[in-house]
PDB file of C-alpha atoms in Angstrom:
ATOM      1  CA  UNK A 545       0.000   0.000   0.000  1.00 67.00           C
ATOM      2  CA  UNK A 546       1.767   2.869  -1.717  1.00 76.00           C
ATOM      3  CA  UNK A 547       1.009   6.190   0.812  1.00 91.00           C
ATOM      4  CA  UNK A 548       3.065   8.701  -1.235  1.00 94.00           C
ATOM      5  CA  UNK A 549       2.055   8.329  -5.011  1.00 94.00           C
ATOM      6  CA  UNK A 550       3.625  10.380  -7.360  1.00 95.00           C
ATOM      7  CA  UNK A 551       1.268   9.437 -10.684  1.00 91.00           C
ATOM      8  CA  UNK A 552       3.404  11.097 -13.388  1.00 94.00           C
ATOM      9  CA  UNK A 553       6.485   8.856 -13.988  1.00 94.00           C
ATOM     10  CA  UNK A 554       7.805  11.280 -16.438  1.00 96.00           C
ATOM     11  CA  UNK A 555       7.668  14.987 -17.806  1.00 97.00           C
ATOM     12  CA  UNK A 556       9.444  16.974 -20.545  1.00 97.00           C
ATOM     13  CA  UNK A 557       9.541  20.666 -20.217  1.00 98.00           C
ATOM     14  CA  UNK A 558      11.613  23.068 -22.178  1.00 97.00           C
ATOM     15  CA  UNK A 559      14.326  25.203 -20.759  1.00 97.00           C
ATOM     16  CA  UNK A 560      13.363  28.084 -18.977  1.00 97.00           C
ATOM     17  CA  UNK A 561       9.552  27.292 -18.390  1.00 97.00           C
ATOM     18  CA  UNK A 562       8.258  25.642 -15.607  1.00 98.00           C
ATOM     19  CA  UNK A 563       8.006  22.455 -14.384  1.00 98.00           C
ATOM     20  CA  UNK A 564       5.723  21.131 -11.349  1.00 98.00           C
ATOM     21  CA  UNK A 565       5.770  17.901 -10.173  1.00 98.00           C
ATOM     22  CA  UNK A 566       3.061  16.362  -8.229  1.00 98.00           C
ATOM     23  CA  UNK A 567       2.764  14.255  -5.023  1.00 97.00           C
ATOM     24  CA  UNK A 568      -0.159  12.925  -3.227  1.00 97.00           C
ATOM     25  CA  UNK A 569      -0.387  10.969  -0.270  1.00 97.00           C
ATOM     26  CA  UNK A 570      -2.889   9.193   1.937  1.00 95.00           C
ATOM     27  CA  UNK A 571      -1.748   9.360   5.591  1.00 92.00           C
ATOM     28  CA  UNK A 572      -2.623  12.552   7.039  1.00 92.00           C
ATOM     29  CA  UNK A 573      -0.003  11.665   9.684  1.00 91.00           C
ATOM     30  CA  UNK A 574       2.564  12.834   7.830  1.00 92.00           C
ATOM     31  CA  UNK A 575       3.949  15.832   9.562  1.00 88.00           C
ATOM     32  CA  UNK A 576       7.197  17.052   7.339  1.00 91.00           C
ATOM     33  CA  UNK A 577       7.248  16.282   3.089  1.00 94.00           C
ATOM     34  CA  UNK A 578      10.643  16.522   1.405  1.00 93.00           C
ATOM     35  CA  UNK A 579      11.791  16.707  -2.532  1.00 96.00           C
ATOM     36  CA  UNK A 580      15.032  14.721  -3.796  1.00 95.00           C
ATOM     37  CA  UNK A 581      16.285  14.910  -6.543  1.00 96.00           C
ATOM     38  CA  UNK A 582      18.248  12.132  -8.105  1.00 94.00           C
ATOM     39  CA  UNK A 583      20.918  11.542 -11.027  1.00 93.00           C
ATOM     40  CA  UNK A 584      21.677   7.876 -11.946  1.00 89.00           C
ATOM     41  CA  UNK A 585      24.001   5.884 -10.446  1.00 86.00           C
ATOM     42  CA  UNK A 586      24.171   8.128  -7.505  1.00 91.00           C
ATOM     43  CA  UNK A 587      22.317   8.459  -4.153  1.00 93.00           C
ATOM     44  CA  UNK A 588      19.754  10.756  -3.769  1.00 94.00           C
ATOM     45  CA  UNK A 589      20.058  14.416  -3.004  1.00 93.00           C
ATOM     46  CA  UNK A 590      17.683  16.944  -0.549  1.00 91.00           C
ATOM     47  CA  UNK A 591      16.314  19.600  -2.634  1.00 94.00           C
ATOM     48  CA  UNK A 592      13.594  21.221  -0.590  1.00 93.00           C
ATOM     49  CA  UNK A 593      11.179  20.386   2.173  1.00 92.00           C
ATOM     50  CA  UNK A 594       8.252  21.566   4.412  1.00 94.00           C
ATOM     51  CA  UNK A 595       6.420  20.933   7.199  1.00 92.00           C
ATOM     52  CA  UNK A 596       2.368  20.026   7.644  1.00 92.00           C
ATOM     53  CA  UNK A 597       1.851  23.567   9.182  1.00 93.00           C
ATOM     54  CA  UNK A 598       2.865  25.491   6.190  1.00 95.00           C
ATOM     55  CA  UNK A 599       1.559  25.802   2.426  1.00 96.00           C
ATOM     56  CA  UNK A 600       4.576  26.790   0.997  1.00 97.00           C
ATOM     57  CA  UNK A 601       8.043  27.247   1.211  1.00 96.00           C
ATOM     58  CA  UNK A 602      10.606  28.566  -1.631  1.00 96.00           C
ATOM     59  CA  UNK A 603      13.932  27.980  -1.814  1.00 94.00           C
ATOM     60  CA  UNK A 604      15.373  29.922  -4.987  1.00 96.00           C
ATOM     61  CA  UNK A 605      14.310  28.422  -7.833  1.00 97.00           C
ATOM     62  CA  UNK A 606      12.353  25.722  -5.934  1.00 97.00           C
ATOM     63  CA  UNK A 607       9.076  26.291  -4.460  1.00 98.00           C
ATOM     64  CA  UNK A 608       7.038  23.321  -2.596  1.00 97.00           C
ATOM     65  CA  UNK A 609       3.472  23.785  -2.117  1.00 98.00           C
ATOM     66  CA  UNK A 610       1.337  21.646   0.079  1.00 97.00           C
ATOM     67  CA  UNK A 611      -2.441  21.812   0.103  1.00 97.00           C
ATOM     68  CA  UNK A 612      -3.509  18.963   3.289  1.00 95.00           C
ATOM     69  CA  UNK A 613      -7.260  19.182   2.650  1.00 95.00           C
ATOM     70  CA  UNK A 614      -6.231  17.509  -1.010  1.00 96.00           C
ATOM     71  CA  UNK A 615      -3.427  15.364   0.405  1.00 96.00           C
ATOM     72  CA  UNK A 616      -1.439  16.802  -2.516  1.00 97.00           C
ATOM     73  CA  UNK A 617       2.174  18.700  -2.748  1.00 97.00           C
ATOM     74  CA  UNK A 618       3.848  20.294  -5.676  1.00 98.00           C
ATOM     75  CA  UNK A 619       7.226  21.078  -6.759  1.00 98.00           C
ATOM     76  CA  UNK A 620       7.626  24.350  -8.900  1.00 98.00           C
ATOM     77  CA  UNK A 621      10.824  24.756 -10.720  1.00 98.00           C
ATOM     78  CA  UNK A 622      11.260  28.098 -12.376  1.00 97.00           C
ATOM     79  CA  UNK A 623      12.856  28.378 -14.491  1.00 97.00           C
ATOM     80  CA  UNK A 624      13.803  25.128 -15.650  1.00 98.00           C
ATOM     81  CA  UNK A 625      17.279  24.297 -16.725  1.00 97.00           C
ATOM     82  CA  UNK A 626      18.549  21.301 -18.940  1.00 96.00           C
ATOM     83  CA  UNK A 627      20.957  20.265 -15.391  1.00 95.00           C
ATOM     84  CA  UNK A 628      17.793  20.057 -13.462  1.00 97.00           C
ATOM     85  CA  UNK A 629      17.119  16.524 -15.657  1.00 97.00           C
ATOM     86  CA  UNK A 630      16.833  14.219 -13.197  1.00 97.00           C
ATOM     87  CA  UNK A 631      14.301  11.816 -11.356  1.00 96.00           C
ATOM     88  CA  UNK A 632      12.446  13.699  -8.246  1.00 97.00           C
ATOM     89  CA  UNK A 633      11.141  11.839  -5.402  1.00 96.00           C
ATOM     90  CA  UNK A 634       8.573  12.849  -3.342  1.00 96.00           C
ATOM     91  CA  UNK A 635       8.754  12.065   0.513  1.00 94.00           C
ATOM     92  CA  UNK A 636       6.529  12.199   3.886  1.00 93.00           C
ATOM     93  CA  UNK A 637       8.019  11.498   7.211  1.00 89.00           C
ATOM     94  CA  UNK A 638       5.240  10.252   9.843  1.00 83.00           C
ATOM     95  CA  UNK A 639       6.554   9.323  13.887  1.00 75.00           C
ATOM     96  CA  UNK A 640       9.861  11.305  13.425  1.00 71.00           C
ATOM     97  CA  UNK A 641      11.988   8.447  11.801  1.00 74.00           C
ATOM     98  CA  UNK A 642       9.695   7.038   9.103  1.00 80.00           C
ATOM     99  CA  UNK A 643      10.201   8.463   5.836  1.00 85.00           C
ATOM    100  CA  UNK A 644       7.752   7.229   3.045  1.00 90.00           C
ATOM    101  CA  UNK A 645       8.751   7.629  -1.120  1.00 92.00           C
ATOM    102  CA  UNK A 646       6.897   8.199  -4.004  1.00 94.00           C
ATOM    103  CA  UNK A 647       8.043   6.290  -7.220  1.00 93.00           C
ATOM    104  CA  UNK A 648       9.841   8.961  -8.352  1.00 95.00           C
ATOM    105  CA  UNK A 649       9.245  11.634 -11.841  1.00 97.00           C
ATOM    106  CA  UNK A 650      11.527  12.040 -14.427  1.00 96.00           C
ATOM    107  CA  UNK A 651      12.291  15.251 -15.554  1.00 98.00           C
ATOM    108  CA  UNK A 652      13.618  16.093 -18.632  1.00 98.00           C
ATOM    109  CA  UNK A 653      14.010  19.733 -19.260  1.00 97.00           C
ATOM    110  CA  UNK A 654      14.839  20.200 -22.944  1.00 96.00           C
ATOM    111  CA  UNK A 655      17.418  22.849 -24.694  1.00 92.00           C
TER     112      UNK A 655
ATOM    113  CA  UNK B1190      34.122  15.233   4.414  1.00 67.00           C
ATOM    114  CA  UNK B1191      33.211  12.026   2.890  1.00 76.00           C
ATOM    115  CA  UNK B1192      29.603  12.072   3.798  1.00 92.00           C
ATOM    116  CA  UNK B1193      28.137   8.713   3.704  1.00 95.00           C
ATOM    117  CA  UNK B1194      30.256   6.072   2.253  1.00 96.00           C
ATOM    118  CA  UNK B1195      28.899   2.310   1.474  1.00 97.00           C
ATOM    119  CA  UNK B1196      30.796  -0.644   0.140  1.00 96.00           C
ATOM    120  CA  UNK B1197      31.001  -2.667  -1.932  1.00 96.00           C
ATOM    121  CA  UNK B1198      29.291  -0.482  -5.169  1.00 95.00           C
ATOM    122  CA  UNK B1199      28.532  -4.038  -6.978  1.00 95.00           C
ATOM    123  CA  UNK B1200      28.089  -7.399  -5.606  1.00 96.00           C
ATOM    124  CA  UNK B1201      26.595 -10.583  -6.761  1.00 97.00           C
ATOM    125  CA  UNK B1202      25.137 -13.004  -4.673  1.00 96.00           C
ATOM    126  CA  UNK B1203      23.716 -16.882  -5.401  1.00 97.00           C
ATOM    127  CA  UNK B1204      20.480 -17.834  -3.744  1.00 97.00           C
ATOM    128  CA  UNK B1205      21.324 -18.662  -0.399  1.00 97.00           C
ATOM    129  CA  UNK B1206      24.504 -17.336   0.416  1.00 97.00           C
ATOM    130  CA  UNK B1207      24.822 -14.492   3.220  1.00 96.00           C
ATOM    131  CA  UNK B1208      26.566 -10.783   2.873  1.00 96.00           C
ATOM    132  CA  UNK B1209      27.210  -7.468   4.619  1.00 97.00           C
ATOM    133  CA  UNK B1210      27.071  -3.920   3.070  1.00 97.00           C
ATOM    134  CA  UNK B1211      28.816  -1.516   5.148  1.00 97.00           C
ATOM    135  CA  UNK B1212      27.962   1.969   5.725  1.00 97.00           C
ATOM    136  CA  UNK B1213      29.430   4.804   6.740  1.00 97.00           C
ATOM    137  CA  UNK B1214      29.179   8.373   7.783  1.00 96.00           C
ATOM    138  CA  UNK B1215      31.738  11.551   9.009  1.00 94.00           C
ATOM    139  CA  UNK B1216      29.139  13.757   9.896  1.00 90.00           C
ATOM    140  CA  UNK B1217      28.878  12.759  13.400  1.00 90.00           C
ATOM    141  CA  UNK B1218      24.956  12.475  12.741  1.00 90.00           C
ATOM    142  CA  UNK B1219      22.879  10.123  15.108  1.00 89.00           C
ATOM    143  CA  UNK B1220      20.215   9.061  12.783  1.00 89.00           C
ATOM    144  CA  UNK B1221      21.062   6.251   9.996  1.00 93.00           C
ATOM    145  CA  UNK B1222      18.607   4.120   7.796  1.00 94.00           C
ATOM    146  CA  UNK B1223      18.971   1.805   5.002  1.00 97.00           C
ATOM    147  CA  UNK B1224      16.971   1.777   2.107  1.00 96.00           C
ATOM    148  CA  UNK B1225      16.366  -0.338  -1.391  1.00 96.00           C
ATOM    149  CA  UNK B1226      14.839   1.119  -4.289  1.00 94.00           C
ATOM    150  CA  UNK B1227      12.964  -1.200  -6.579  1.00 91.00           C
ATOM    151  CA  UNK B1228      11.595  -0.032 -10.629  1.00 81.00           C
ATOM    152  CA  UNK B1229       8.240   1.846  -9.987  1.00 77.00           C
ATOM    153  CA  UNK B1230       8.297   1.545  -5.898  1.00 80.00           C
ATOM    154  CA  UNK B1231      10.920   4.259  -5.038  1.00 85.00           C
ATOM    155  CA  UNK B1232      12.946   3.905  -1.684  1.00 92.00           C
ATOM    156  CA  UNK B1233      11.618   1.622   0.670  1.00 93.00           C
ATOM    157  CA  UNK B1234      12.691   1.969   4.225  1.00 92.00           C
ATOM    158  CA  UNK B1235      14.639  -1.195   5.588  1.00 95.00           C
ATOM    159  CA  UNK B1236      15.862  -0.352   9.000  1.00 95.00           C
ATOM    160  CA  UNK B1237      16.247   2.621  10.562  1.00 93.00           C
ATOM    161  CA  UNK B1238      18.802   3.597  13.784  1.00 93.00           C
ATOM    162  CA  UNK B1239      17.630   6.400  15.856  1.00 88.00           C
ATOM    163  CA  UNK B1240      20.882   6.750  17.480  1.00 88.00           C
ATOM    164  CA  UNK B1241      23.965   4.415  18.636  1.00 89.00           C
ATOM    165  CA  UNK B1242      22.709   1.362  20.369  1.00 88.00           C
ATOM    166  CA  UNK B1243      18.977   0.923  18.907  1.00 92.00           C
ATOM    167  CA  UNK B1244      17.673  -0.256  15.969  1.00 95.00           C
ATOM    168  CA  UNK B1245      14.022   0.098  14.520  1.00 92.00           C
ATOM    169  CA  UNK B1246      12.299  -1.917  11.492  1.00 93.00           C
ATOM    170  CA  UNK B1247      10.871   0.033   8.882  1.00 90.00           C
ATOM    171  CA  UNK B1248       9.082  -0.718   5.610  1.00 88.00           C
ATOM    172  CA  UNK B1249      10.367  -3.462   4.787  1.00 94.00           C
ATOM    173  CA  UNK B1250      12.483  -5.200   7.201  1.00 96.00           C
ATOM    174  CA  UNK B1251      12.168  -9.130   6.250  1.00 96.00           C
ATOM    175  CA  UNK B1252      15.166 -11.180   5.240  1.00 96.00           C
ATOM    176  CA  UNK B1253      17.596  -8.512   7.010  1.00 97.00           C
ATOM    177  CA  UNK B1254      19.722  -7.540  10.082  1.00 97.00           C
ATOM    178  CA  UNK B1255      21.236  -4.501  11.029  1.00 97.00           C
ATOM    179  CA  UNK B1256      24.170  -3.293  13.334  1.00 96.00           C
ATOM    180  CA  UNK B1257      25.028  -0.011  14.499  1.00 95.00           C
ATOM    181  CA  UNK B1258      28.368  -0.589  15.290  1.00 86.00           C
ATOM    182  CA  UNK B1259      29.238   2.726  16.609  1.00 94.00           C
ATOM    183  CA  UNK B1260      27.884   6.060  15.572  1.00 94.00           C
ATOM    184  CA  UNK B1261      29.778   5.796  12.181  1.00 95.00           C
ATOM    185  CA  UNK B1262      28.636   2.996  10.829  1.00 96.00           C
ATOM    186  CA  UNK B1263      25.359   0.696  10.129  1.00 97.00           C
ATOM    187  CA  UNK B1264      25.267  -2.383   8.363  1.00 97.00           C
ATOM    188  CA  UNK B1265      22.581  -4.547   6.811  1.00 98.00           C
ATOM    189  CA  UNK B1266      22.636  -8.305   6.568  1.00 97.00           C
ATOM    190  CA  UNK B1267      20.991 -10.721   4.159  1.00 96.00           C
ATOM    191  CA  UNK B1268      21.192 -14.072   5.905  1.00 93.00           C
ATOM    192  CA  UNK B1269      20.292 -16.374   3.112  1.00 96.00           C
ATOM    193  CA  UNK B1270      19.912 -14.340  -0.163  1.00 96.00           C
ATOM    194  CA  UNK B1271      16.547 -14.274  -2.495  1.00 97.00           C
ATOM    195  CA  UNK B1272      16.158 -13.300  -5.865  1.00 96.00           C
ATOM    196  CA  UNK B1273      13.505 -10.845  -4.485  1.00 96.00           C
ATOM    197  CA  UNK B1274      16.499  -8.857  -2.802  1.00 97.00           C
ATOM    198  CA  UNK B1275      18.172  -8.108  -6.182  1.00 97.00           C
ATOM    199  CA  UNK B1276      17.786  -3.993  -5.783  1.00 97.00           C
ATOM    200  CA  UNK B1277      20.060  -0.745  -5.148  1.00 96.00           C
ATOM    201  CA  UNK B1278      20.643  -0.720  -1.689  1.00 98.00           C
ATOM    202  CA  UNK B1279      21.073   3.035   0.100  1.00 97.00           C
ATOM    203  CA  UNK B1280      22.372   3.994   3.240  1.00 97.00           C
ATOM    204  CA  UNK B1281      21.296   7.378   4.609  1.00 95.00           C
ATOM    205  CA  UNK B1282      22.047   9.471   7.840  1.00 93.00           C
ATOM    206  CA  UNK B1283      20.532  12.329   9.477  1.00 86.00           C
ATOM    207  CA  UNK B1284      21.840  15.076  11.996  1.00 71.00           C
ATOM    208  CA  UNK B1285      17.778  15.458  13.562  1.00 68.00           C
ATOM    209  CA  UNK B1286      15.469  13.036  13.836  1.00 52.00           C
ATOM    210  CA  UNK B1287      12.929  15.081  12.779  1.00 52.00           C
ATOM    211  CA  UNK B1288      12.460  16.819   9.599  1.00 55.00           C
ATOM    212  CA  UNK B1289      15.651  17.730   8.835  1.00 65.00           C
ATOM    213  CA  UNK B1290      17.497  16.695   5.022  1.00 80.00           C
ATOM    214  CA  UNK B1291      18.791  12.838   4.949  1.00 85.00           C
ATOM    215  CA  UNK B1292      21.950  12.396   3.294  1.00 91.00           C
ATOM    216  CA  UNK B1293      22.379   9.649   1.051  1.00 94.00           C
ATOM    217  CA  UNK B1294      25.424   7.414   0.403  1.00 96.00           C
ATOM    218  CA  UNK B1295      26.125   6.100  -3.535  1.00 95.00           C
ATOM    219  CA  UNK B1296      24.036   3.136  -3.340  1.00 96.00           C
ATOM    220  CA  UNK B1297      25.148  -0.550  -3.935  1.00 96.00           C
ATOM    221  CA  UNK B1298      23.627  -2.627  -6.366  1.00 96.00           C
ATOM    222  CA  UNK B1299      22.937  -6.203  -5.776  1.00 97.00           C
ATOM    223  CA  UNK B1300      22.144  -9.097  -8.028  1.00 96.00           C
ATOM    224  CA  UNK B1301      20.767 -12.745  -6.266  1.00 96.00           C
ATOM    225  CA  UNK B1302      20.912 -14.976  -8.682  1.00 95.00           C
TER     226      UNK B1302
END
């Protein structure tokens, strides 16, 4: 039982527009959701995160947004750059340790 | 500053036989976890040590062990390997145990034949 679904396994954007990436989850005891961002053949990387008593938080060109009455978080890149290709995993950390993927998106931000 | 190191990068295992991947980290963080990550299912939580001395099960914790050696390092054991254990194994550690970014090691990718 998947509780972090990320339904879009892969997106193509071209440079400098935007790409969001989408996360839902089921467990609304999820108190702190986190982005990674991942290249092959290497571990994955913290991009942004936020906690359940916030809606958004930006971090340059990174901005998470988290709606809890929809379950649903979003990843806004703006604007997108051809290094920011990459698969993105969603996250949800419920009782402090317990940290919960999505399946991952892969972005592919075109020249 | 290493980070978090694992070995080995590559292994291959027959059904059956046992192994340890070793983990790392030079952060002097308390938190460590291990991980696999399986097409379509992203990371799965294997084990998880909130600090030196404990262990917790996660996700997934069936057909492995764990030591926390000392603050540096975790390990995971597979006791008898399955073919349902091939996957890209990742080690993680954390300075908090809550919220805070997880920082992943390289990953190690093993085949059960």
């Amino acid at each position: 039982d998947q509780q972090v679904k990320q339904n879009s396994p892969s997106l193509s954007v071209q440079e400098g527009r935007i790409s969001i990436l989408n996360c839902d989850y089921t467990n609304s005891m999820f108190d702190y959701f986190l982005w990674y961002k991942k290249y092959p053949a290497e571990g994955p990387t913290f991009l942004i995160s936020i906690s359940s008593i916030k809606d958004k938080n930006e971090d340059g060109r990174f901005t998470v947004f988290l709606n809890k009455s929809a379950k649903h978080l979003s990843l806004h890149i703006v604007p997108s750059q051809p290094g920011d290709s990459a698969v993105y995993f969603c996250a949800a950390i419920i009782n402090n340790n317990d940290m919960r993927f999505g399946a991952g998106t892969r972005l592919t931000v075109k020249p | 500053n290493a980070g978090v190191t694992q070995t080995p990068k590559f292994q291959v295992l027959k059904t059956g036989q046992s192994m340890t991947l070793q983990c790392a980290q030079d952060m002097n963080h308390n938190s460590m976890y291990w991980y696999r990550q399986d097409p379509g299912m992203g990371l799965r939580l294997i084990y998880y040590s909130a600090s030196e001395g404990t262990t917790d099960k996660g996700e997934v914790p069936n057909g492995y062990n764990v030591s926390r050696l000392n603050k540096r390092e975790f390990s995971l054991r597979l006791e008898s390997a399955a073919p349902s254990q091939t996957s890209v194994y990742f080690c993680a550690s954390i300075r908090e145990r809550r919220g805070n970014e997880q920082f992943f090691g390289p990953g190690t990718r093993l085949t059960v034949l």
